[in-house]
């Protein structure tokens, strides 16, 4: 795979350093079949208690019921690539559902995404260097 990556893009050292500073957030979507929450209307629900406190990472931040007459729900959660990964995210979603009075009948699907590419404040300093560098000006001339 590494050979393939170098063939696709001819990156200079400064460019490689710049792109190595890009960070992403682990983002999970989990689809569950749930009994006991049939009374909830179709809609999108936020869990504000898990959105404001960084120590609650892994808990679902939102839930959606797409169709009436179904017990399929979609949950959104953040992980951290270290100890809050798919299984922990699943466990926290199930605990949240149980606290709401529901019971998971079936796990339909869980997907992990590398979400929200961004750079830290240190990375921003490097970007400033990149845009001020003679390499960028030389590249513009090509």
mmCIF file of N, CA and C in Angstrom:
data_model
loop_
_atom_site.group_PDB
_atom_site.id
_atom_site.type_symbol
_atom_site.label_atom_id
_atom_site.label_comp_id
_atom_site.label_asym_id
_atom_site.label_seq_id
_atom_site.Cartn_x
_atom_site.Cartn_y
_atom_site.Cartn_z
ATOM 1 N N UNK A 1 0.824 -1.195 0.000
ATOM 2 C CA UNK A 1 0.000 0.000 0.000
ATOM 3 C C UNK A 1 0.869 1.259 0.000
ATOM 4 N N UNK A 2 1.950 1.263 0.762
ATOM 5 C CA UNK A 2 2.805 2.448 0.841
ATOM 6 C C UNK A 2 3.395 2.786 -0.523
ATOM 7 N N UNK A 3 3.788 1.769 -1.293
ATOM 8 C CA UNK A 3 4.320 2.031 -2.624
ATOM 9 C C UNK A 3 3.274 2.683 -3.507
ATOM 10 N N UNK A 4 2.062 2.220 -3.381
ATOM 11 C CA UNK A 4 0.969 2.763 -4.170
ATOM 12 C C UNK A 4 0.738 4.237 -3.825
ATOM 13 N N UNK A 5 0.821 4.561 -2.565
ATOM 14 C CA UNK A 5 0.596 5.937 -2.136
ATOM 15 C C UNK A 5 1.657 6.873 -2.705
ATOM 16 N N UNK A 6 2.915 6.420 -2.741
ATOM 17 C CA UNK A 6 3.967 7.288 -3.250
ATOM 18 C C UNK A 6 3.860 7.447 -4.754
ATOM 19 N N UNK A 7 3.282 6.476 -5.446
ATOM 20 C CA UNK A 7 3.123 6.588 -6.886
ATOM 21 C C UNK A 7 2.000 7.552 -7.243
ATOM 22 N N UNK A 8 1.021 7.678 -6.404
ATOM 23 C CA UNK A 8 -0.130 8.514 -6.701
ATOM 24 C C UNK A 8 0.214 9.986 -6.554
ATOM 25 N N UNK A 9 1.019 10.312 -5.554
ATOM 26 C CA UNK A 9 1.291 11.726 -5.284
ATOM 27 C C UNK A 9 2.781 11.916 -5.003
ATOM 28 N N UNK A 10 3.366 12.837 -5.712
ATOM 29 C CA UNK A 10 4.771 13.151 -5.506
ATOM 30 C C UNK A 10 4.842 14.309 -4.509
ATOM 31 N N UNK A 11 4.998 13.985 -3.241
ATOM 32 C CA UNK A 11 4.986 14.998 -2.189
ATOM 33 C C UNK A 11 6.409 15.352 -1.774
ATOM 34 N N UNK A 12 6.621 16.640 -1.590
ATOM 35 C CA UNK A 12 7.904 17.115 -1.071
ATOM 36 C C UNK A 12 7.919 16.948 0.441
ATOM 37 N N UNK A 13 9.089 17.071 1.052
ATOM 38 C CA UNK A 13 9.211 16.861 2.498
ATOM 39 C C UNK A 13 8.305 17.797 3.297
ATOM 40 N N UNK A 14 8.241 19.063 2.908
ATOM 41 C CA UNK A 14 7.389 20.008 3.626
ATOM 42 C C UNK A 14 5.914 19.622 3.492
ATOM 43 N N UNK A 15 5.534 19.174 2.309
ATOM 44 C CA UNK A 15 4.148 18.741 2.104
ATOM 45 C C UNK A 15 3.838 17.502 2.934
ATOM 46 N N UNK A 16 4.777 16.552 2.972
ATOM 47 C CA UNK A 16 4.580 15.351 3.796
ATOM 48 C C UNK A 16 4.415 15.730 5.260
ATOM 49 N N UNK A 17 5.240 16.649 5.732
ATOM 50 C CA UNK A 17 5.127 17.092 7.122
ATOM 51 C C UNK A 17 3.790 17.780 7.364
ATOM 52 N N UNK A 18 3.376 18.616 6.438
ATOM 53 C CA UNK A 18 2.105 19.324 6.568
ATOM 54 C C UNK A 18 0.943 18.326 6.673
ATOM 55 N N UNK A 19 0.874 17.376 5.760
ATOM 56 C CA UNK A 19 -0.237 16.421 5.769
ATOM 57 C C UNK A 19 -0.158 15.444 6.932
ATOM 58 N N UNK A 20 1.021 15.249 7.491
ATOM 59 C CA UNK A 20 1.125 14.372 8.669
ATOM 60 C C UNK A 20 0.495 15.014 9.898
ATOM 61 N N UNK A 21 0.248 16.308 9.846
ATOM 62 C CA UNK A 21 -0.364 17.031 10.979
ATOM 63 C C UNK A 21 -1.893 16.975 10.963
ATOM 64 N N UNK A 22 -2.454 16.473 9.880
ATOM 65 C CA UNK A 22 -3.914 16.387 9.802
ATOM 66 C C UNK A 22 -4.408 15.305 10.763
ATOM 67 N N UNK A 23 -5.365 15.687 11.597
ATOM 68 C CA UNK A 23 -5.962 14.776 12.569
ATOM 69 C C UNK A 23 -7.421 14.556 12.198
ATOM 70 N N UNK A 24 -7.965 13.445 12.630
ATOM 71 C CA UNK A 24 -9.388 13.190 12.438
ATOM 72 C C UNK A 24 -9.981 12.714 13.760
ATOM 73 N N UNK A 25 -11.296 12.748 13.843
ATOM 74 C CA UNK A 25 -12.009 12.206 14.998
ATOM 75 C C UNK A 25 -12.629 10.876 14.600
ATOM 76 N N UNK A 26 -12.587 9.906 15.506
ATOM 77 C CA UNK A 26 -13.307 8.664 15.284
ATOM 78 C C UNK A 26 -14.788 8.937 15.464
ATOM 79 N N UNK A 27 -15.565 8.524 14.505
ATOM 80 C CA UNK A 27 -17.003 8.781 14.511
ATOM 81 C C UNK A 27 -17.698 7.472 14.173
ATOM 82 N N UNK A 28 -18.636 7.075 14.998
ATOM 83 C CA UNK A 28 -19.330 5.807 14.806
ATOM 84 C C UNK A 28 -20.806 6.026 14.520
ATOM 85 N N UNK A 29 -21.315 5.255 13.579
ATOM 86 C CA UNK A 29 -22.760 5.137 13.409
ATOM 87 C C UNK A 29 -23.120 3.709 13.773
ATOM 88 N N UNK A 30 -24.140 3.569 14.596
ATOM 89 C CA UNK A 30 -24.568 2.265 15.079
ATOM 90 C C UNK A 30 -26.070 2.145 14.853
ATOM 91 N N UNK A 31 -26.477 1.082 14.175
ATOM 92 C CA UNK A 31 -27.891 0.834 13.907
ATOM 93 C C UNK A 31 -28.335 -0.337 14.775
ATOM 94 N N UNK A 32 -29.400 -0.098 15.549
ATOM 95 C CA UNK A 32 -29.883 -1.103 16.495
ATOM 96 C C UNK A 32 -31.386 -1.305 16.360
ATOM 97 N N UNK A 33 -31.803 -2.542 16.537
ATOM 98 C CA UNK A 33 -33.221 -2.872 16.626
ATOM 99 C C UNK A 33 -33.545 -2.923 18.116
ATOM 100 N N UNK A 34 -34.479 -2.070 18.539
ATOM 101 C CA UNK A 34 -34.715 -1.858 19.968
ATOM 102 C C UNK A 34 -36.181 -2.097 20.308
ATOM 103 N N UNK A 35 -36.423 -2.880 21.345
ATOM 104 C CA UNK A 35 -37.771 -3.059 21.884
ATOM 105 C C UNK A 35 -37.960 -2.104 23.054
ATOM 106 N N UNK A 36 -39.187 -1.608 23.193
ATOM 107 C CA UNK A 36 -39.511 -0.757 24.329
ATOM 108 C C UNK A 36 -39.467 0.734 24.053
ATOM 109 N N UNK A 37 -39.046 1.126 22.862
ATOM 110 C CA UNK A 37 -39.018 2.557 22.520
ATOM 111 C C UNK A 37 -39.954 2.868 21.353
ATOM 112 N N UNK A 38 -40.887 1.966 21.099
ATOM 113 C CA UNK A 38 -41.810 2.133 19.976
ATOM 114 C C UNK A 38 -42.647 3.410 20.103
ATOM 115 N N UNK A 39 -42.846 3.881 21.339
ATOM 116 C CA UNK A 39 -43.658 5.070 21.588
ATOM 117 C C UNK A 39 -42.998 6.364 21.092
ATOM 118 N N UNK A 40 -41.703 6.324 20.847
ATOM 119 C CA UNK A 40 -41.022 7.534 20.387
ATOM 120 C C UNK A 40 -41.441 7.871 18.964
ATOM 121 N N UNK A 41 -41.791 9.120 18.717
ATOM 122 C CA UNK A 41 -42.163 9.502 17.343
ATOM 123 C C UNK A 41 -40.929 9.558 16.440
ATOM 124 N N UNK A 42 -41.183 9.533 15.137
ATOM 125 C CA UNK A 42 -40.106 9.714 14.162
ATOM 126 C C UNK A 42 -39.421 11.032 14.480
ATOM 127 N N UNK A 43 -38.091 11.021 14.517
ATOM 128 C CA UNK A 43 -37.389 12.260 14.800
ATOM 129 C C UNK A 43 -35.932 12.047 15.134
ATOM 130 N N UNK A 44 -35.299 13.164 15.387
ATOM 131 C CA UNK A 44 -33.873 13.221 15.711
ATOM 132 C C UNK A 44 -33.744 13.696 17.151
ATOM 133 N N UNK A 45 -32.985 12.973 17.948
ATOM 134 C CA UNK A 45 -32.866 13.253 19.376
ATOM 135 C C UNK A 45 -31.399 13.447 19.748
ATOM 136 N N UNK A 46 -31.114 14.491 20.492
ATOM 137 C CA UNK A 46 -29.756 14.740 20.993
ATOM 138 C C UNK A 46 -29.657 14.308 22.445
ATOM 139 N N UNK A 47 -28.489 13.822 22.833
ATOM 140 C CA UNK A 47 -28.178 13.510 24.226
ATOM 141 C C UNK A 47 -27.224 14.589 24.720
ATOM 142 N N UNK A 48 -27.773 15.705 25.163
ATOM 143 C CA UNK A 48 -26.933 16.854 25.534
ATOM 144 C C UNK A 48 -25.969 16.511 26.667
ATOM 145 N N UNK A 49 -26.368 15.602 27.548
ATOM 146 C CA UNK A 49 -25.480 15.243 28.657
ATOM 147 C C UNK A 49 -24.190 14.577 28.183
ATOM 148 N N UNK A 50 -24.184 14.052 26.952
ATOM 149 C CA UNK A 50 -22.987 13.426 26.401
ATOM 150 C C UNK A 50 -22.278 14.313 25.381
ATOM 151 N N UNK A 51 -22.848 15.465 25.095
ATOM 152 C CA UNK A 51 -22.252 16.366 24.113
ATOM 153 C C UNK A 51 -21.366 17.417 24.764
ATOM 154 N N UNK A 52 -21.597 17.702 26.011
ATOM 155 C CA UNK A 52 -20.932 18.820 26.668
ATOM 156 C C UNK A 52 -19.747 18.411 27.535
ATOM 157 N N UNK A 53 -19.696 17.163 27.931
ATOM 158 C CA UNK A 53 -18.662 16.702 28.861
ATOM 159 C C UNK A 53 -17.706 15.751 28.146
ATOM 160 N N UNK A 54 -16.464 16.171 27.908
ATOM 161 C CA UNK A 54 -15.497 15.320 27.189
ATOM 162 C C UNK A 54 -15.247 13.965 27.864
ATOM 163 N N UNK A 55 -15.507 13.859 29.157
ATOM 164 C CA UNK A 55 -15.271 12.579 29.834
ATOM 165 C C UNK A 55 -16.314 11.527 29.445
ATOM 166 N N UNK A 56 -17.378 11.935 28.732
ATOM 167 C CA UNK A 56 -18.418 10.981 28.323
ATOM 168 C C UNK A 56 -18.212 10.481 26.892
ATOM 169 N N UNK A 57 -17.027 10.691 26.345
ATOM 170 C CA UNK A 57 -16.756 10.246 24.973
ATOM 171 C C UNK A 57 -17.086 8.761 24.844
ATOM 172 N N UNK A 58 -17.685 8.413 23.736
ATOM 173 C CA UNK A 58 -18.109 7.035 23.491
ATOM 174 C C UNK A 58 -19.613 6.872 23.622
ATOM 175 N N UNK A 59 -20.235 7.666 24.487
ATOM 176 C CA UNK A 59 -21.695 7.634 24.613
ATOM 177 C C UNK A 59 -22.314 8.204 23.334
ATOM 178 N N UNK A 60 -23.526 7.787 23.012
ATOM 179 C CA UNK A 60 -24.165 8.376 21.832
ATOM 180 C C UNK A 60 -24.469 9.850 22.054
ATOM 181 N N UNK A 61 -24.213 10.658 21.036
ATOM 182 C CA UNK A 61 -24.539 12.083 21.111
ATOM 183 C C UNK A 61 -25.872 12.376 20.433
ATOM 184 N N UNK A 62 -26.330 11.439 19.594
ATOM 185 C CA UNK A 62 -27.603 11.632 18.912
ATOM 186 C C UNK A 62 -28.197 10.282 18.526
ATOM 187 N N UNK A 63 -29.519 10.306 18.330
ATOM 188 C CA UNK A 63 -30.260 9.110 17.944
ATOM 189 C C UNK A 63 -31.338 9.546 16.954
ATOM 190 N N UNK A 64 -31.627 8.691 15.984
ATOM 191 C CA UNK A 64 -32.684 9.014 15.034
ATOM 192 C C UNK A 64 -33.567 7.802 14.784
ATOM 193 N N UNK A 65 -34.862 8.072 14.782
ATOM 194 C CA UNK A 65 -35.852 7.088 14.348
ATOM 195 C C UNK A 65 -36.379 7.614 13.019
ATOM 196 N N UNK A 66 -36.153 6.853 11.951
ATOM 197 C CA UNK A 66 -36.481 7.315 10.610
ATOM 198 C C UNK A 66 -37.939 7.070 10.219
ATOM 199 N N UNK A 67 -38.505 5.956 10.677
ATOM 200 C CA UNK A 67 -39.834 5.559 10.206
ATOM 201 C C UNK A 67 -40.739 5.153 11.362
ATOM 202 N N UNK A 68 -42.009 5.538 11.267
ATOM 203 C CA UNK A 68 -43.016 5.086 12.233
ATOM 204 C C UNK A 68 -43.247 3.587 12.014
ATOM 205 N N UNK A 69 -43.652 2.913 13.061
ATOM 206 C CA UNK A 69 -43.964 1.490 12.922
ATOM 207 C C UNK A 69 -42.748 0.598 12.835
ATOM 208 N N UNK A 70 -41.579 1.122 13.149
ATOM 209 C CA UNK A 70 -40.362 0.311 13.153
ATOM 210 C C UNK A 70 -39.628 0.542 14.462
ATOM 211 N N UNK A 71 -38.814 -0.406 14.821
ATOM 212 C CA UNK A 71 -38.006 -0.241 16.033
ATOM 213 C C UNK A 71 -36.509 -0.199 15.694
ATOM 214 N N UNK A 72 -36.202 0.331 14.534
ATOM 215 C CA UNK A 72 -34.815 0.510 14.092
ATOM 216 C C UNK A 72 -34.393 1.951 14.394
ATOM 217 N N UNK A 73 -33.270 2.098 15.085
ATOM 218 C CA UNK A 73 -32.745 3.408 15.467
ATOM 219 C C UNK A 73 -31.287 3.514 15.039
ATOM 220 N N UNK A 74 -30.891 4.725 14.686
ATOM 221 C CA UNK A 74 -29.503 5.024 14.327
ATOM 222 C C UNK A 74 -28.907 5.913 15.408
ATOM 223 N N UNK A 75 -27.708 5.555 15.865
ATOM 224 C CA UNK A 75 -26.999 6.313 16.903
ATOM 225 C C UNK A 75 -25.683 6.837 16.351
ATOM 226 N N UNK A 76 -25.303 8.037 16.798
ATOM 227 C CA UNK A 76 -24.024 8.640 16.453
ATOM 228 C C UNK A 76 -23.202 8.807 17.725
ATOM 229 N N UNK A 77 -21.923 8.410 17.640
ATOM 230 C CA UNK A 77 -21.020 8.488 18.796
ATOM 231 C C UNK A 77 -19.618 8.826 18.325
ATOM 232 N N UNK A 78 -18.845 9.427 19.213
ATOM 233 C CA UNK A 78 -17.421 9.672 18.959
ATOM 234 C C UNK A 78 -16.593 8.666 19.732
ATOM 235 N N UNK A 79 -15.492 8.219 19.138
ATOM 236 C CA UNK A 79 -14.512 7.381 19.820
ATOM 237 C C UNK A 79 -13.221 8.161 19.953
ATOM 238 N N UNK A 80 -12.140 7.456 20.334
ATOM 239 C CA UNK A 80 -10.862 8.154 20.466
ATOM 240 C C UNK A 80 -9.665 7.378 19.920
ATOM 241 N N UNK A 81 -9.861 6.271 19.256
ATOM 242 C CA UNK A 81 -8.801 5.450 18.637
ATOM 243 C C UNK A 81 -7.861 4.815 19.646
ATOM 244 N N UNK A 82 -8.086 5.003 20.933
ATOM 245 C CA UNK A 82 -7.204 4.413 21.945
ATOM 246 C C UNK A 82 -7.968 3.349 22.719
ATOM 247 N N UNK A 83 -8.875 3.773 23.576
ATOM 248 C CA UNK A 83 -9.627 2.810 24.374
ATOM 249 C C UNK A 83 -11.137 2.916 24.173
ATOM 250 N N UNK A 84 -11.586 3.937 23.471
ATOM 251 C CA UNK A 84 -13.010 4.064 23.160
ATOM 252 C C UNK A 84 -13.176 3.752 21.676
ATOM 253 N N UNK A 85 -13.338 2.466 21.401
ATOM 254 C CA UNK A 85 -13.492 1.976 20.030
ATOM 255 C C UNK A 85 -14.855 1.304 19.895
ATOM 256 N N UNK A 86 -15.089 0.642 18.793
ATOM 257 C CA UNK A 86 -16.375 0.030 18.488
ATOM 258 C C UNK A 86 -17.054 -0.717 19.624
ATOM 259 N N UNK A 87 -16.380 -1.684 20.256
ATOM 260 C CA UNK A 87 -17.046 -2.426 21.337
ATOM 261 C C UNK A 87 -17.459 -1.537 22.517
ATOM 262 N N UNK A 88 -16.611 -0.600 22.895
ATOM 263 C CA UNK A 88 -16.952 0.311 23.997
ATOM 264 C C UNK A 88 -18.100 1.229 23.605
ATOM 265 N N UNK A 89 -18.087 1.710 22.363
ATOM 266 C CA UNK A 89 -19.165 2.566 21.856
ATOM 267 C C UNK A 89 -20.483 1.784 21.889
ATOM 268 N N UNK A 90 -20.438 0.528 21.469
ATOM 269 C CA UNK A 90 -21.629 -0.320 21.469
ATOM 270 C C UNK A 90 -22.162 -0.512 22.887
ATOM 271 N N UNK A 91 -21.273 -0.824 23.801
ATOM 272 C CA UNK A 91 -21.671 -1.035 25.202
ATOM 273 C C UNK A 91 -22.318 0.219 25.790
ATOM 274 N N UNK A 92 -21.751 1.376 25.509
ATOM 275 C CA UNK A 92 -22.312 2.629 26.033
ATOM 276 C C UNK A 92 -23.659 2.953 25.388
ATOM 277 N N UNK A 93 -23.831 2.627 24.116
ATOM 278 C CA UNK A 93 -25.131 2.823 23.463
ATOM 279 C C UNK A 93 -26.184 1.925 24.102
ATOM 280 N N UNK A 94 -25.828 0.680 24.353
ATOM 281 C CA UNK A 94 -26.765 -0.264 24.971
ATOM 282 C C UNK A 94 -27.144 0.200 26.375
ATOM 283 N N UNK A 95 -26.174 0.668 27.152
ATOM 284 C CA UNK A 95 -26.478 1.178 28.497
ATOM 285 C C UNK A 95 -27.402 2.391 28.436
ATOM 286 N N UNK A 96 -27.186 3.250 27.453
ATOM 287 C CA UNK A 96 -28.042 4.428 27.284
ATOM 288 C C UNK A 96 -29.469 4.003 26.953
ATOM 289 N N UNK A 97 -29.599 3.034 26.062
ATOM 290 C CA UNK A 97 -30.917 2.520 25.672
ATOM 291 C C UNK A 97 -31.622 1.899 26.878
ATOM 292 N N UNK A 98 -30.899 1.114 27.652
ATOM 293 C CA UNK A 98 -31.482 0.487 28.834
ATOM 294 C C UNK A 98 -31.939 1.538 29.846
ATOM 295 N N UNK A 99 -31.170 2.611 29.990
ATOM 296 C CA UNK A 99 -31.555 3.695 30.906
ATOM 297 C C UNK A 99 -32.832 4.399 30.426
ATOM 298 N N UNK A 100 -33.107 4.320 29.128
ATOM 299 C CA UNK A 100 -34.324 4.918 28.561
ATOM 300 C C UNK A 100 -35.510 3.961 28.631
ATOM 301 N N UNK A 101 -35.268 2.738 29.084
ATOM 302 C CA UNK A 101 -36.332 1.744 29.169
ATOM 303 C C UNK A 101 -36.418 0.820 27.976
ATOM 304 N N UNK A 102 -35.428 0.838 27.129
ATOM 305 C CA UNK A 102 -35.415 -0.021 25.952
ATOM 306 C C UNK A 102 -34.504 -1.218 26.132
ATOM 307 N N UNK A 103 -34.632 -2.157 25.203
ATOM 308 C CA UNK A 103 -33.795 -3.356 25.199
ATOM 309 C C UNK A 103 -33.368 -3.652 23.767
ATOM 310 N N UNK A 104 -32.075 -3.833 23.561
ATOM 311 C CA UNK A 104 -31.563 -4.105 22.215
ATOM 312 C C UNK A 104 -31.910 -5.537 21.831
ATOM 313 N N UNK A 105 -32.658 -5.652 20.764
ATOM 314 C CA UNK A 105 -33.011 -6.965 20.229
ATOM 315 C C UNK A 105 -31.910 -7.475 19.300
ATOM 316 N N UNK A 106 -31.344 -6.542 18.519
ATOM 317 C CA UNK A 106 -30.357 -6.950 17.515
ATOM 318 C C UNK A 106 -29.464 -5.777 17.148
ATOM 319 N N UNK A 107 -28.173 -6.065 17.001
ATOM 320 C CA UNK A 107 -27.237 -5.093 16.433
ATOM 321 C C UNK A 107 -27.299 -5.283 14.924
ATOM 322 N N UNK A 108 -27.733 -4.256 14.231
ATOM 323 C CA UNK A 108 -27.867 -4.344 12.780
ATOM 324 C C UNK A 108 -26.541 -4.016 12.102
ATOM 325 N N UNK A 109 -25.868 -2.969 12.589
ATOM 326 C CA UNK A 109 -24.673 -2.492 11.893
ATOM 327 C C UNK A 109 -23.928 -1.488 12.761
ATOM 328 N N UNK A 110 -22.609 -1.501 12.654
ATOM 329 C CA UNK A 110 -21.811 -0.419 13.230
ATOM 330 C C UNK A 110 -20.680 -0.103 12.252
ATOM 331 N N UNK A 111 -20.477 1.200 12.007
ATOM 332 C CA UNK A 111 -19.413 1.651 11.104
ATOM 333 C C UNK A 111 -18.592 2.738 11.791
ATOM 334 N N UNK A 112 -17.301 2.707 11.528
ATOM 335 C CA UNK A 112 -16.390 3.730 12.041
ATOM 336 C C UNK A 112 -15.942 4.591 10.869
ATOM 337 N N UNK A 113 -15.921 5.902 11.099
ATOM 338 C CA UNK A 113 -15.471 6.852 10.089
ATOM 339 C C UNK A 113 -14.365 7.709 10.681
ATOM 340 N N UNK A 114 -13.429 8.088 9.837
ATOM 341 C CA UNK A 114 -12.429 9.085 10.208
ATOM 342 C C UNK A 114 -13.045 10.418 9.805
ATOM 343 N N UNK A 115 -13.518 11.154 10.787
ATOM 344 C CA UNK A 115 -14.389 12.297 10.558
ATOM 345 C C UNK A 115 -13.694 13.606 10.903
ATOM 346 N N UNK A 116 -14.068 14.676 10.227
ATOM 347 C CA UNK A 116 -13.647 16.041 10.510
ATOM 348 C C UNK A 116 -12.124 16.211 10.450
ATOM 349 N N UNK A 117 -11.528 16.079 9.265
ATOM 350 C CA UNK A 117 -10.088 16.334 9.147
ATOM 351 C C UNK A 117 -9.779 17.784 9.543
ATOM 352 N N UNK A 118 -8.773 17.942 10.377
ATOM 353 C CA UNK A 118 -8.403 19.273 10.875
ATOM 354 C C UNK A 118 -6.957 19.238 11.351
ATOM 355 N N UNK A 119 -6.418 20.386 11.688
ATOM 356 C CA UNK A 119 -5.074 20.462 12.266
ATOM 357 C C UNK A 119 -5.157 21.147 13.620
ATOM 358 N N UNK A 120 -4.221 20.794 14.485
ATOM 359 C CA UNK A 120 -4.141 21.430 15.800
ATOM 360 C C UNK A 120 -3.518 22.819 15.648
ATOM 361 N N UNK A 121 -3.421 23.544 16.732
ATOM 362 C CA UNK A 121 -2.803 24.876 16.668
ATOM 363 C C UNK A 121 -1.338 24.780 16.241
ATOM 364 N N UNK A 122 -0.642 23.705 16.632
ATOM 365 C CA UNK A 122 0.739 23.523 16.181
ATOM 366 C C UNK A 122 0.774 23.279 14.674
ATOM 367 N N UNK A 123 -0.210 22.542 14.173
ATOM 368 C CA UNK A 123 -0.286 22.290 12.740
ATOM 369 C C UNK A 123 -0.553 23.558 11.957
ATOM 370 N N UNK A 124 -1.327 24.461 12.533
ATOM 371 C CA UNK A 124 -1.621 25.733 11.873
ATOM 372 C C UNK A 124 -0.346 26.538 11.679
ATOM 373 N N UNK A 125 0.546 26.504 12.649
ATOM 374 C CA UNK A 125 1.837 27.189 12.502
ATOM 375 C C UNK A 125 2.601 26.634 11.301
ATOM 376 N N UNK A 126 2.545 25.318 11.122
ATOM 377 C CA UNK A 126 3.223 24.699 9.995
ATOM 378 C C UNK A 126 2.567 25.116 8.678
ATOM 379 N N UNK A 127 1.256 25.236 8.679
ATOM 380 C CA UNK A 127 0.556 25.682 7.469
ATOM 381 C C UNK A 127 1.006 27.090 7.099
ATOM 382 N N UNK A 128 1.132 27.952 8.109
ATOM 383 C CA UNK A 128 1.613 29.306 7.848
ATOM 384 C C UNK A 128 2.996 29.258 7.195
ATOM 385 N N UNK A 129 3.874 28.396 7.696
ATOM 386 C CA UNK A 129 5.207 28.245 7.098
ATOM 387 C C UNK A 129 5.099 27.784 5.654
ATOM 388 N N UNK A 130 4.189 26.846 5.413
ATOM 389 C CA UNK A 130 4.016 26.315 4.061
ATOM 390 C C UNK A 130 3.612 27.423 3.091
ATOM 391 N N UNK A 131 2.630 28.225 3.495
ATOM 392 C CA UNK A 131 2.135 29.259 2.590
ATOM 393 C C UNK A 131 3.126 30.406 2.415
ATOM 394 N N UNK A 132 4.081 30.520 3.311
ATOM 395 C CA UNK A 132 5.112 31.544 3.170
ATOM 396 C C UNK A 132 6.373 31.013 2.488
ATOM 397 N N UNK A 133 6.403 29.711 2.216
ATOM 398 C CA UNK A 133 7.634 29.094 1.728
ATOM 399 C C UNK A 133 7.874 29.356 0.245
ATOM 400 N N UNK A 134 9.144 29.388 -0.148
ATOM 401 C CA UNK A 134 9.484 29.535 -1.565
ATOM 402 C C UNK A 134 8.999 28.347 -2.396
ATOM 403 N N UNK A 135 8.816 27.182 -1.749
ATOM 404 C CA UNK A 135 8.351 25.998 -2.475
ATOM 405 C C UNK A 135 6.961 26.259 -3.045
ATOM 406 N N UNK A 136 6.087 26.841 -2.249
ATOM 407 C CA UNK A 136 4.733 27.122 -2.720
ATOM 408 C C UNK A 136 4.775 28.086 -3.909
ATOM 409 N N UNK A 137 5.592 29.118 -3.806
ATOM 410 C CA UNK A 137 5.683 30.079 -4.897
ATOM 411 C C UNK A 137 6.241 29.400 -6.159
ATOM 412 N N UNK A 138 7.199 28.504 -5.982
ATOM 413 C CA UNK A 138 7.757 27.777 -7.126
ATOM 414 C C UNK A 138 6.691 26.871 -7.741
ATOM 415 N N UNK A 139 5.851 26.241 -6.907
ATOM 416 C CA UNK A 139 4.792 25.370 -7.397
ATOM 417 C C UNK A 139 3.762 26.161 -8.184
ATOM 418 N N UNK A 140 3.494 27.397 -7.782
ATOM 419 C CA UNK A 140 2.534 28.232 -8.488
ATOM 420 C C UNK A 140 3.025 28.567 -9.885
ATOM 421 N N UNK A 141 4.338 28.617 -10.048
ATOM 422 C CA UNK A 141 4.924 28.950 -11.335
ATOM 423 C C UNK A 141 4.786 27.800 -12.339
ATOM 424 N N UNK A 142 4.553 26.586 -11.849
ATOM 425 C CA UNK A 142 4.487 25.408 -12.751
ATOM 426 C C UNK A 142 3.281 25.412 -13.634
#
